[in-house]
Amino acid sequence: MCDIDQLFKQNREWAAQISAQDPDFFHRLSQQQNPDFFWIGCSDSRVPANQITGLEPGEVFVHRNVANIVHHNDMNVLSSLQFAVDVLKVEHVMIVGHYDCGGVRSALSNSQYGLVDYWINSIRDLYLLHQKSLEKMDFDDQVDRMCELNVMAQVANVCRNKIVQRAWARDQKLSIHGFCYGLKDGLLKNLDVSVSSVEEVPAVYRFDPVLSQASPTED
C-alpha cells in the first residue's frame, strides 16, 4: 500500500515522463478542456475512465458515484451534466456500470451499510420490476444482470432530463449511451440502449420544446 509521500513521488515521476514525451503537453492542457465525452460511472477504484477508454487527460469529463446512479434530485450529477452539455458541448454521455458492482450487490443483500442504503434504494425498486426473470438465476448472475439493468435505467433517467432535452431542442448533437465494464477482462460491453433524439424518449417524458428553451439553470 502506497503512503502519501509515495504518491507525490509517483506524481513527480509521471509528470516528468509526460513532459519528456511531449514537452508542450501540460501547457496545452492548461489552456482549456474540450472533451467530446461525459462519463457517469461508479466510484469503484478499479474502473478508471481514462485508462479504460484509452483517452488522454482533457478528453473525457467524469462524474462518479456509488453504482453510477442518476437521481433526479441529485444536484451533484445534474450540475455535472449541465456543465458537460451546456458549456463543454460534449457529444456523448456515457453511463458506465461494471459487473460485480458492490453497490448493486449490497442493494440485493439484506445487509445494512448506513447512508449508502438510501442511495441505492432505487436499485431495489428496479429489482422488483424484474424479479420474476431474475429469480431464475443464481445470486452472482442476478447481480451482473442488475448491473446492466441499472445502467439502462440511468440512460432513461438522463434522457428524461430537461438539460438533455433542451440540447436536442436546439439541435445540439448529443447521444446518451449505456455500457458495462468487465472487471475480469477489461472490456466494455455496449448495452445497445443509445438515444440520440427526443423522438426516442417515451412521449409522457418529453418536454415542450419551446418551454425547454427557458433558462438552462432551471431543473
CSV table of C-alpha atoms in Angstrom, one decimal:
chain,number,residue,atom,x,y,z
A,1,MET,CA,0.0,0.0,0.0
A,2,CYS,CA,1.4,3.4,-1.0
A,3,ASP,CA,1.7,6.1,1.6
A,4,ILE,CA,1.2,9.8,0.8
A,5,ASP,CA,4.9,10.5,0.3
A,6,GLN,CA,5.0,7.7,-2.3
A,7,LEU,CA,2.0,9.2,-4.1
A,8,PHE,CA,3.9,12.5,-4.5
A,9,LYS,CA,7.0,10.7,-5.7
A,10,GLN,CA,5.0,8.8,-8.3
A,11,ASN,CA,3.3,12.1,-9.3
A,12,ARG,CA,6.7,13.7,-10.0
A,13,GLU,CA,7.8,10.8,-11.9
A,14,TRP,CA,4.7,10.7,-14.0
A,15,ALA,CA,4.8,14.5,-14.8
A,16,ALA,CA,8.5,14.2,-15.7
A,17,GLN,CA,7.8,11.2,-18.0
A,18,ILE,CA,4.9,13.0,-19.8
A,19,SER,CA,7.0,16.2,-20.2
A,20,ALA,CA,9.8,14.2,-21.7
A,21,GLN,CA,7.5,12.6,-24.2
A,22,ASP,CA,5.6,15.8,-25.0
A,23,PRO,CA,7.2,19.0,-23.7
A,24,ASP,CA,4.1,21.0,-24.6
A,25,PHE,CA,1.5,18.6,-23.1
A,26,PHE,CA,0.8,20.4,-19.8
A,27,HIS,CA,0.8,23.9,-21.5
A,28,ARG,CA,-1.8,22.7,-24.0
A,29,LEU,CA,-3.8,21.0,-21.2
A,30,SER,CA,-3.8,24.1,-19.0
A,31,GLN,CA,-5.4,26.3,-21.8
A,32,GLN,CA,-8.7,24.6,-22.0
A,33,GLN,CA,-10.6,21.3,-21.7
A,34,ASN,CA,-12.5,20.3,-24.8
A,35,PRO,CA,-13.8,16.8,-24.3
A,36,ASP,CA,-16.3,15.0,-26.5
A,37,PHE,CA,-17.3,12.6,-23.8
A,38,PHE,CA,-19.0,12.8,-20.4
A,39,TRP,CA,-18.6,9.7,-18.3
A,40,ILE,CA,-21.1,8.9,-15.5
A,41,GLY,CA,-19.5,5.9,-13.7
A,42,CYS,CA,-19.2,4.1,-10.5
A,43,SER,CA,-16.8,5.3,-7.8
A,44,ASP,CA,-15.2,1.8,-7.7
A,45,SER,CA,-11.4,2.3,-7.7
A,46,ARG,CA,-11.0,-0.5,-10.3
A,47,VAL,CA,-12.9,1.5,-13.0
A,48,PRO,CA,-10.8,4.5,-14.2
A,49,ALA,CA,-12.4,6.2,-17.1
A,50,ASN,CA,-9.4,7.4,-19.0
A,51,GLN,CA,-7.4,4.2,-18.8
A,52,ILE,CA,-10.4,2.0,-19.8
A,53,THR,CA,-11.1,4.1,-22.9
A,54,GLY,CA,-7.5,5.0,-23.8
A,55,LEU,CA,-8.3,8.7,-23.6
A,56,GLU,CA,-5.8,11.4,-22.6
A,57,PRO,CA,-6.5,13.9,-19.8
A,58,GLY,CA,-8.8,16.6,-21.1
A,59,GLU,CA,-10.6,14.2,-23.4
A,60,VAL,CA,-13.3,12.9,-21.0
A,61,PHE,CA,-15.3,14.8,-18.4
A,62,VAL,CA,-16.0,12.5,-15.4
A,63,HIS,CA,-18.6,12.2,-12.7
A,64,ARG,CA,-18.6,9.1,-10.4
A,65,ASN,CA,-20.8,7.9,-7.6
A,66,VAL,CA,-21.8,4.7,-5.9
A,67,ALA,CA,-23.4,2.4,-8.5
A,68,ASN,CA,-23.4,5.1,-11.3
A,69,ILE,CA,-26.9,6.3,-10.4
A,70,VAL,CA,-28.6,9.5,-11.8
A,71,HIS,CA,-31.2,10.6,-9.3
A,72,HIS,CA,-33.5,13.3,-10.5
A,73,ASN,CA,-32.9,15.4,-7.3
A,74,ASP,CA,-29.1,14.9,-7.1
A,75,MET,CA,-27.7,18.4,-7.7
A,76,ASN,CA,-24.1,17.0,-8.0
A,77,VAL,CA,-24.7,14.8,-11.0
A,78,LEU,CA,-27.2,17.3,-12.6
A,79,SER,CA,-24.7,20.1,-12.2
A,80,SER,CA,-22.0,18.0,-13.9
A,81,LEU,CA,-24.5,17.0,-16.6
A,82,GLN,CA,-25.4,20.6,-17.3
A,83,PHE,CA,-21.8,21.8,-17.4
A,84,ALA,CA,-20.9,18.9,-19.8
A,85,VAL,CA,-23.9,19.5,-22.1
A,86,ASP,CA,-24.3,23.3,-22.0
A,87,VAL,CA,-20.8,24.5,-21.5
A,88,LEU,CA,-18.4,21.8,-22.8
A,89,LYS,CA,-20.8,20.8,-25.5
A,90,VAL,CA,-20.0,17.1,-25.2
A,91,GLU,CA,-21.4,14.9,-28.0
A,92,HIS,CA,-21.6,11.7,-25.9
A,93,VAL,CA,-22.9,11.0,-22.4
A,94,MET,CA,-21.8,7.5,-21.3
A,95,ILE,CA,-23.4,5.8,-18.3
A,96,VAL,CA,-20.9,3.1,-17.4
A,97,GLY,CA,-21.6,0.5,-14.8
A,98,HIS,CA,-19.5,-2.6,-14.1
A,99,TYR,CA,-20.1,-6.2,-13.4
A,100,ASP,CA,-20.0,-7.4,-9.8
A,101,CYS,CA,-20.7,-3.8,-8.6
A,102,GLY,CA,-20.6,-3.6,-4.8
A,103,GLY,CA,-23.4,-1.1,-4.7
A,104,VAL,CA,-25.7,-3.4,-6.7
A,105,ARG,CA,-24.6,-6.4,-4.7
A,106,SER,CA,-25.4,-4.5,-1.5
A,107,ALA,CA,-28.8,-3.5,-2.7
A,108,LEU,CA,-29.7,-7.1,-3.3
A,109,SER,CA,-28.5,-8.3,0.0
A,110,ASN,CA,-30.1,-7.9,3.5
A,111,SER,CA,-27.0,-6.2,5.0
A,112,GLN,CA,-27.0,-2.7,6.3
A,113,TYR,CA,-24.3,-0.2,5.4
A,114,GLY,CA,-25.6,3.1,6.6
A,115,LEU,CA,-26.4,6.2,4.4
A,116,VAL,CA,-25.5,4.4,1.2
A,117,ASP,CA,-28.6,2.2,1.8
A,118,TYR,CA,-30.8,5.2,0.9
A,119,TRP,CA,-28.7,6.0,-2.1
A,120,ILE,CA,-29.0,2.5,-3.7
A,121,ASN,CA,-32.7,2.0,-2.8
A,122,SER,CA,-33.7,2.7,-6.4
A,123,ILE,CA,-31.8,-0.5,-7.4
A,124,ARG,CA,-34.1,-2.4,-5.1
A,125,ASP,CA,-37.1,-0.9,-6.8
A,126,LEU,CA,-35.6,-1.9,-10.1
A,127,TYR,CA,-35.1,-5.4,-8.9
A,128,LEU,CA,-38.8,-5.7,-8.0
A,129,LEU,CA,-39.7,-4.8,-11.6
A,130,HIS,CA,-37.6,-7.7,-13.0
A,131,GLN,CA,-37.9,-10.1,-10.1
A,132,LYS,CA,-39.6,-12.9,-12.0
A,133,SER,CA,-36.8,-13.3,-14.5
A,134,LEU,CA,-34.0,-12.6,-12.0
A,135,GLU,CA,-35.2,-15.3,-9.6
A,136,LYS,CA,-34.3,-17.9,-12.1
A,137,MET,CA,-30.6,-17.0,-11.9
A,138,ASP,CA,-28.1,-17.7,-9.1
A,139,PHE,CA,-27.2,-14.7,-7.0
A,140,ASP,CA,-24.0,-13.7,-8.8
A,141,ASP,CA,-25.8,-13.8,-12.1
A,142,GLN,CA,-28.6,-11.7,-10.6
A,143,VAL,CA,-26.0,-9.1,-9.6
A,144,ASP,CA,-24.4,-8.9,-13.0
A,145,ARG,CA,-27.8,-8.7,-14.8
A,146,MET,CA,-28.9,-6.0,-12.3
A,147,CYS,CA,-25.7,-4.1,-13.1
A,148,GLU,CA,-26.9,-4.0,-16.8
A,149,LEU,CA,-30.5,-3.1,-15.9
A,150,ASN,CA,-29.3,-0.3,-13.6
A,151,VAL,CA,-27.2,1.2,-16.4
A,152,MET,CA,-30.3,1.0,-18.7
A,153,ALA,CA,-32.4,2.7,-16.1
A,154,GLN,CA,-29.9,5.5,-15.7
A,155,VAL,CA,-29.8,6.1,-19.5
A,156,ALA,CA,-33.5,6.5,-19.4
A,157,ASN,CA,-33.2,9.0,-16.4
A,158,VAL,CA,-30.7,11.1,-18.3
A,159,CYS,CA,-32.8,11.2,-21.4
A,160,ARG,CA,-35.8,12.3,-19.4
A,161,ASN,CA,-33.9,15.3,-18.0
A,162,LYS,CA,-34.6,18.9,-19.3
A,163,ILE,CA,-30.9,19.6,-19.7
A,164,VAL,CA,-30.6,16.9,-22.4
A,165,GLN,CA,-34.0,17.6,-24.0
A,166,ARG,CA,-33.2,21.3,-24.3
A,167,ALA,CA,-30.0,20.4,-26.1
A,168,TRP,CA,-31.9,18.3,-28.5
A,169,ALA,CA,-34.5,21.1,-29.0
A,170,ARG,CA,-31.7,23.4,-30.1
A,171,ASP,CA,-30.4,20.7,-32.5
A,172,GLN,CA,-27.3,20.1,-30.5
A,173,LYS,CA,-25.6,16.8,-31.4
A,174,LEU,CA,-25.9,14.6,-28.3
A,175,SER,CA,-26.2,10.9,-27.7
A,176,ILE,CA,-26.7,9.0,-24.4
A,177,HIS,CA,-25.1,5.6,-24.2
A,178,GLY,CA,-25.1,2.7,-21.7
A,179,PHE,CA,-22.0,0.5,-21.2
A,180,CYS,CA,-21.0,-2.2,-18.7
A,181,TYR,CA,-17.3,-2.9,-17.9
A,182,GLY,CA,-15.9,-6.3,-17.1
A,183,LEU,CA,-13.5,-6.4,-14.2
A,184,LYS,CA,-12.4,-9.8,-15.3
A,185,ASP,CA,-11.4,-9.0,-18.9
A,186,GLY,CA,-11.2,-5.2,-19.0
A,187,LEU,CA,-13.7,-4.9,-21.8
A,188,LEU,CA,-16.6,-2.6,-22.2
A,189,LYS,CA,-20.0,-4.1,-23.3
A,190,ASN,CA,-22.3,-1.9,-25.3
A,191,LEU,CA,-25.8,-2.5,-23.9
A,192,ASP,CA,-27.3,-1.1,-27.2
A,193,VAL,CA,-29.6,1.4,-25.5
A,194,SER,CA,-28.2,4.6,-27.1
A,195,VAL,CA,-30.6,7.5,-27.5
A,196,SER,CA,-29.9,10.5,-29.8
A,197,SER,CA,-33.1,12.4,-30.1
A,198,VAL,CA,-36.2,13.3,-28.1
A,199,GLU,CA,-38.3,11.2,-30.5
A,200,GLU,CA,-36.7,8.1,-28.9
A,201,VAL,CA,-38.0,9.1,-25.5
A,202,PRO,CA,-41.5,7.9,-24.4
A,203,ALA,CA,-44.0,10.7,-25.1
A,204,VAL,CA,-45.0,11.1,-21.5
A,205,TYR,CA,-41.4,12.1,-20.6
A,206,ARG,CA,-41.0,14.7,-23.3
A,207,PHE,CA,-41.0,18.4,-22.5
A,208,ASP,CA,-42.5,21.1,-24.7
A,209,PRO,CA,-39.5,22.2,-26.9
A,210,VAL,CA,-40.5,25.9,-26.6
A,211,LEU,CA,-40.7,25.8,-22.8
A,212,SER,CA,-37.5,23.8,-22.8
A,213,GLN,CA,-35.6,26.8,-24.2
A,214,ALA,CA,-36.2,28.6,-20.8
A,215,SER,CA,-33.2,29.4,-18.6
A,216,PRO,CA,-30.8,26.4,-18.6
A,217,THR,CA,-30.3,26.9,-14.9
A,218,GLU,CA,-33.7,25.5,-14.2
A,219,ASP,CA,-34.0,21.9,-13.1
